[in-house]
Coordinates of N, CA and C in Angstrom, one line a residue:
M26 N 19.8 85.4 -30.8 CA 21.2 85.2 -31.1 C 21.6 84.2 -32.0
I27 N 20.8 83.0 -32.0 CA 20.9 82.0 -33.0 C 21.0 82.4 -34.4
A28 N 19.9 83.3 -34.7 CA 20.0 84.0 -36.3 C 21.4 84.7 -36.4
F29 N 21.8 85.5 -35.5 CA 23.0 86.3 -35.7 C 24.2 85.3 -35.9
F30 N 24.4 84.3 -35.0 CA 25.5 83.6 -34.9 C 25.6 82.7 -36.2
S31 N 24.4 82.0 -36.5 CA 24.3 81.1 -37.7 C 24.5 81.8 -38.9
G32 N 24.0 83.1 -39.1 CA 24.4 84.1 -40.3 C 25.8 84.3 -40.4
R33 N 26.6 84.5 -39.3 CA 27.9 84.8 -39.1 C 28.6 83.8 -39.6
L34 N 28.3 82.5 -39.0 CA 29.0 81.2 -39.4 C 28.9 81.0 -40.9
V35 N 27.7 81.2 -41.5 CA 27.6 81.1 -42.9 C 28.5 82.0 -43.7
D36 N 28.6 83.1 -43.3 CA 29.5 84.3 -43.9 C 30.9 83.9 -43.9
F37 N 31.2 83.4 -42.5 CA 32.6 82.9 -42.4 C 32.9 81.6 -43.3
A38 N 32.1 80.8 -43.3 CA 32.4 79.4 -44.1 C 32.4 79.9 -45.6
N39 N 31.4 80.6 -46.1 CA 31.4 81.0 -47.5 C 32.7 81.6 -47.9
R40 N 33.4 82.7 -47.0 CA 34.5 83.3 -47.4 C 35.6 82.5 -47.5
F41 N 35.8 81.5 -46.4 CA 36.8 80.5 -46.2 C 36.6 79.7 -47.4
I42 N 35.7 79.2 -47.7 CA 35.5 78.1 -49.0 C 36.1 79.0 -50.3
A43 N 35.3 80.1 -50.5 CA 35.9 80.9 -51.6 C 37.5 81.0 -51.8
A44 N 37.9 81.4 -50.6 CA 39.4 81.6 -50.7 C 40.0 80.2 -51.0
E45 N 39.6 79.3 -50.3 CA 40.3 77.9 -50.7 C 40.1 77.6 -52.1
L46 N 39.0 77.8 -52.7 CA 38.8 77.4 -54.2 C 39.8 78.2 -55.0
V47 N 40.0 79.5 -54.7 CA 41.0 80.4 -55.4 C 42.3 79.8 -55.2
R48 N 42.7 79.5 -53.8 CA 43.9 78.9 -53.7 C 44.3 77.6 -54.2
H49 N 43.4 76.9 -54.6 CA 43.5 75.6 -55.2 C 43.4 75.7 -56.8
G50 N 43.1 76.9 -57.1 CA 43.0 77.3 -58.6 C 41.8 76.6 -59.4
V51 N 40.6 76.4 -58.4 CA 39.4 76.2 -59.0 C 38.6 77.5 -59.4
E52 N 38.3 77.4 -60.8 CA 37.5 78.5 -61.2 C 36.2 78.1 -61.7
G53 N 35.4 79.3 -61.5 CA 34.0 79.1 -62.1 C 33.0 78.5 -60.9
I54 N 33.5 78.3 -59.9 CA 32.8 77.5 -58.8 C 32.6 78.7 -57.6
V55 N 31.4 78.7 -57.0 CA 31.3 79.3 -55.8 C 30.8 78.2 -54.7
P56 N 30.8 78.9 -53.5 CA 30.4 77.9 -52.4 C 29.1 77.2 -52.6
S57 N 28.0 77.8 -53.2 CA 26.6 77.3 -53.2 C 26.8 76.0 -54.3
H58 N 27.8 76.1 -55.1 CA 27.8 75.1 -56.0 C 28.2 73.6 -55.4
G59 N 28.9 73.8 -54.2 CA 29.3 72.6 -53.4 C 28.4 71.6 -53.1
D60 N 27.1 72.0 -52.8 CA 25.9 71.1 -52.5 C 25.5 70.2 -53.7
I61 N 25.7 71.0 -54.9 CA 25.3 70.3 -56.1 C 26.4 69.1 -56.3
L62 N 27.6 69.5 -56.3 CA 28.6 68.5 -56.4 C 28.7 67.5 -55.7
C63 N 28.7 67.8 -54.4 CA 28.7 66.8 -53.2 C 27.5 65.9 -53.5
A64 N 26.3 66.2 -53.9 CA 25.3 65.2 -54.1 C 25.6 64.3 -55.2
L65 N 26.2 64.9 -56.3 CA 26.7 64.1 -57.6 C 27.9 63.2 -57.0
Y66 N 28.8 63.5 -56.2 CA 29.9 62.7 -55.7 C 29.2 61.5 -55.0
E67 N 28.1 61.6 -54.3 CA 27.5 60.4 -53.7 C 27.1 59.6 -54.7
K68 N 26.3 60.2 -55.8 CA 25.6 59.3 -56.7 C 25.4 60.3 -58.0
D69 N 26.2 59.8 -58.9 CA 26.3 60.6 -60.4 C 25.0 60.2 -61.0
G70 N 24.6 61.2 -61.9 CA 23.3 61.1 -62.7 C 22.0 61.5 -62.1
L71 N 22.1 62.0 -61.1 CA 20.8 62.3 -60.2 C 20.0 63.4 -61.0
A72 N 18.7 63.2 -60.9 CA 17.6 64.1 -61.5 C 17.7 65.4 -60.8
I73 N 17.4 66.6 -61.4 CA 17.3 67.9 -60.7 C 16.6 67.8 -59.4
S74 N 15.2 67.0 -59.4 CA 14.4 67.0 -58.4 C 15.0 66.2 -57.3
E75 N 15.9 65.3 -57.5 CA 16.4 64.5 -56.5 C 17.6 65.3 -55.8
I76 N 18.2 66.0 -56.5 CA 19.3 66.9 -56.0 C 18.7 68.0 -55.2
A77 N 17.6 68.4 -55.5 CA 16.9 69.5 -54.7 C 16.5 69.0 -53.3
R78 N 16.0 67.8 -53.5 CA 15.6 67.1 -52.2 C 16.8 66.8 -51.4
R79 N 18.0 66.4 -51.8 CA 18.9 66.1 -50.9 C 19.7 67.3 -50.5
T80 N 19.7 68.4 -51.1 CA 20.1 69.7 -50.7 C 19.5 70.6 -50.2
H81 N 18.2 70.3 -49.9 CA 17.0 71.2 -49.3 C 17.0 72.6 -50.1
R82 N 16.9 72.5 -51.4 CA 17.0 73.6 -52.2 C 15.8 73.6 -53.1
T83 N 15.3 74.6 -53.7 CA 14.2 74.5 -54.7 C 14.7 74.0 -56.1
K84 N 13.8 73.4 -56.7 CA 14.2 73.0 -58.2 C 14.8 74.0 -59.0
S85 N 14.2 75.1 -58.9 CA 14.7 76.3 -59.7 C 16.0 76.9 -59.4
T86 N 16.2 76.9 -58.1 CA 17.5 77.0 -57.5 C 18.8 76.1 -58.2
V87 N 18.5 74.8 -58.0 CA 19.3 73.9 -58.4 C 19.5 73.9 -59.9
C88 N 18.4 74.3 -60.7 CA 18.7 74.4 -62.1 C 19.6 75.7 -62.6
V89 N 19.3 76.6 -61.7 CA 20.4 77.8 -62.1 C 21.9 77.3 -61.6
L90 N 22.1 76.8 -60.4 CA 23.5 76.1 -60.0 C 24.0 75.2 -61.0
A91 N 23.0 74.4 -61.4 CA 23.6 73.3 -62.4 C 23.8 73.8 -63.8
G92 N 22.9 75.0 -64.2 CA 23.5 75.5 -65.4 C 24.7 76.3 -65.4
K93 N 25.1 76.8 -64.3 CA 26.4 77.4 -64.3 C 27.5 76.5 -64.2
L94 N 27.2 75.3 -63.5 CA 28.2 74.1 -63.4 C 28.4 73.7 -64.8
E95 N 27.3 73.5 -65.4 CA 27.4 73.0 -66.9 C 28.2 73.9 -67.8
Q96 N 27.9 75.2 -67.7 CA 28.7 76.3 -68.4 C 30.0 76.2 -68.3
N97 N 30.5 76.0 -66.9 CA 32.0 75.9 -66.7 C 32.5 74.6 -66.9
G98 N 31.9 73.5 -67.4 CA 32.4 72.1 -67.7 C 32.3 71.2 -66.5
Y99 N 31.7 71.4 -65.5 CA 31.8 70.4 -64.2 C 30.8 69.5 -64.4
V100 N 29.6 69.7 -65.1 CA 28.5 68.7 -65.2 C 28.0 68.8 -66.7
E101 N 27.2 67.7 -67.0 CA 26.5 67.7 -68.1 C 25.1 67.1 -68.0
R102 N 24.1 67.5 -68.8 CA 22.9 66.9 -68.5 C 22.7 65.8 -69.8
R103 N 22.2 64.6 -69.3 CA 22.2 63.5 -70.1 C 20.9 62.6 -70.0
P104 N 20.3 62.1 -70.8 CA 19.1 61.2 -70.6 C 19.5 60.0 -69.6
D105 N 18.5 59.9 -68.6 CA 18.5 58.8 -67.7 C 18.6 57.6 -68.4
P106 N 19.6 56.5 -68.2 CA 19.5 55.3 -68.8 C 18.3 54.4 -68.6
Q107 N 17.7 54.5 -67.4 CA 16.7 53.8 -66.9 C 15.4 54.4 -67.6
D108 N 15.3 55.7 -67.8 CA 14.1 56.3 -68.2 C 14.4 57.5 -69.3
R109 N 14.5 57.2 -70.3 CA 14.9 58.1 -71.5 C 14.3 59.5 -71.5
R110 N 13.0 59.4 -70.7 CA 12.3 60.8 -70.8 C 12.9 61.7 -69.7
A111 N 13.6 61.0 -68.7 CA 14.1 61.8 -67.6 C 15.5 62.3 -67.8
I112 N 16.0 63.3 -67.5 CA 17.4 63.9 -67.7 C 18.1 63.9 -66.2
G113 N 19.3 63.2 -66.3 CA 20.2 63.2 -65.1 C 21.4 64.3 -65.3
L114 N 21.9 64.5 -64.2 CA 23.0 65.6 -64.1 C 24.2 64.7 -63.8
W115 N 25.2 64.7 -64.6 CA 26.4 63.8 -64.6 C 27.6 64.7 -64.5
L116 N 28.5 64.2 -63.7 CA 30.0 64.6 -63.5 C 30.6 64.6 -65.0
T117 N 31.2 65.6 -65.3 CA 32.3 65.4 -66.3 C 33.6 65.0 -65.7
D118 N 34.7 64.8 -66.7 CA 35.9 64.5 -66.1 C 36.4 65.7 -65.2
K119 N 36.1 66.9 -65.5 CA 36.6 68.1 -64.9 C 36.0 68.2 -63.4
G120 N 34.6 67.7 -63.4 CA 33.8 67.6 -62.2 C 34.4 66.6 -61.2
K121 N 34.8 65.5 -61.7 CA 35.2 64.2 -61.0 C 36.7 64.7 -60.4
A122 N 37.5 65.5 -61.2 CA 38.8 65.8 -61.0 C 38.7 66.7 -59.8
A123 N 37.6 67.5 -59.6 CA 37.6 68.5 -58.6 C 37.1 67.9 -57.2
K124 N 37.0 66.7 -57.1 CA 36.4 65.9 -55.9 C 37.5 66.0 -54.8
P125 N 38.8 65.5 -54.9 CA 39.8 65.8 -53.9 C 39.9 67.1 -53.3
V126 N 39.7 68.2 -54.4 CA 39.8 69.5 -53.9 C 38.6 69.8 -52.9
F127 N 37.5 69.4 -53.2 CA 36.4 69.6 -52.3 C 36.5 68.7 -51.0
K128 N 37.1 67.7 -50.9 CA 37.3 66.8 -49.9 C 38.3 67.7 -48.9
S129 N 39.4 68.2 -49.6 CA 40.4 68.9 -48.7 C 39.8 70.1 -48.2
I130 N 39.0 70.9 -48.9 CA 38.5 72.2 -48.4 C 37.3 71.9 -47.4
S131 N 36.6 70.7 -47.5 CA 35.7 70.4 -46.6 C 36.5 70.1 -45.1
A132 N 37.3 69.2 -45.3 CA 38.2 69.0 -44.1 C 38.7 70.1 -43.5
A133 N 39.4 71.2 -44.3 CA 39.8 72.3 -43.8 C 38.9 73.2 -43.0
L134 N 37.7 73.2 -43.5 CA 36.6 74.0 -43.0 C 36.3 73.4 -41.7
C135 N 36.1 72.1 -41.7 CA 35.9 71.4 -40.3 C 36.8 71.6 -39.3
E136 N 38.2 71.8 -39.6 CA 39.3 72.2 -38.8 C 39.2 73.3 -38.2
K137 N 38.8 74.4 -39.1 CA 38.7 75.6 -38.8 C 37.4 76.0 -37.7
V138 N 36.4 75.3 -38.0 CA 35.2 75.4 -37.0 C 35.5 74.8 -35.8
E139 N 36.1 73.5 -35.8 CA 36.5 72.9 -34.5 C 37.7 73.4 -33.8
E140 N 38.5 74.4 -34.2 CA 40.0 74.8 -33.5 C 39.7 75.3 -32.2
N141 N 38.4 75.9 -32.0 CA 38.5 76.4 -30.5 C 37.5 75.5 -29.8
L142 N 37.2 74.3 -30.3 CA 36.3 73.3 -29.5 C 37.2 72.3 -28.9
S143 N 36.6 71.7 -27.8 CA 37.2 70.4 -27.3 C 36.5 69.3 -28.3
P144 N 37.4 68.2 -28.3 CA 36.7 67.2 -29.3 C 35.2 66.7 -28.8
E145 N 34.8 66.8 -27.4 CA 33.6 66.6 -26.9 C 32.6 67.6 -27.5
E146 N 33.1 69.1 -27.4 CA 32.1 70.0 -27.7 C 31.8 70.1 -29.6
A147 N 32.9 69.6 -30.1 CA 32.8 69.5 -31.5 C 31.8 68.3 -31.9
L148 N 31.6 67.4 -31.0 CA 30.8 66.2 -31.4 C 29.4 66.6 -31.0
V149 N 29.3 67.5 -30.0 CA 27.8 67.9 -29.5 C 27.5 69.0 -30.6
L150 N 28.4 69.8 -31.1 CA 27.8 70.9 -32.0 C 27.5 70.1 -33.3
N151 N 28.1 69.0 -33.7 CA 27.8 68.5 -34.9 C 26.4 67.9 -34.8
S152 N 26.2 67.2 -33.7 CA 25.0 66.6 -33.3 C 23.8 67.5 -33.3
L153 N 24.0 68.6 -32.8 CA 22.9 69.5 -32.6 C 22.5 70.2 -33.9
L154 N 23.6 70.5 -34.7 CA 23.3 71.1 -36.0 C 22.7 70.1 -37.0
A155 N 23.0 68.9 -36.8 CA 22.3 67.8 -37.7 C 20.9 67.6 -37.1
R156 N 20.7 67.9 -35.9 CA 19.3 67.7 -35.5 C 18.2 68.7 -36.0
V157 N 18.9 70.0 -35.9 CA 18.3 71.2 -36.4 C 18.0 71.1 -37.9
V158 N 18.9 70.7 -38.7 CA 18.8 70.6 -40.2 C 17.9 69.5 -40.5
N159 N 18.0 68.5 -39.9 CA 17.3 67.3 -40.3 C 15.8 67.4 -39.9
G160 N 15.7 68.1 -38.7 CA 13.9 68.3 -38.4 C 13.4 69.6 -38.9
W161 N 14.1 70.2 -39.6 CA 13.5 71.6 -40.3 C 12.4 71.2 -41.3
K162 N 11.3 71.9 -40.9 CA 10.2 71.8 -41.8 C 9.8 73.2 -42.5
D163 N 9.8 73.1 -43.9 CA 9.5 74.5 -44.5 C 8.0 74.7 -44.1

């Protein structure tokens, strides 16, 4: 049952996020881009390999997602100021401007997930999900 319910939750969350992006007028972004942008909101200029590590995605997946974000003007690739051989992914003004929208959508998603839970149940759910994700080994 875990596979069924976790799959349904991902489906529900992705549809919710996609609808909220449309409602906020954000174009050229799908839910999977959120991981990349959130990593850059934490620390701008990260290398693809570091984004992959932080988001638990493969480098090739991050490259594809970053390419689409770059094409739509949310990020740009630039040499790392510390190591000119390395390339970092940097937020553009458009990418930075989207941050409040992403925070708002994230908060709304949390409210949606927790609306049928008590505050104690929400804390337990968050704790258990974090333990599963952080303990996952490929």
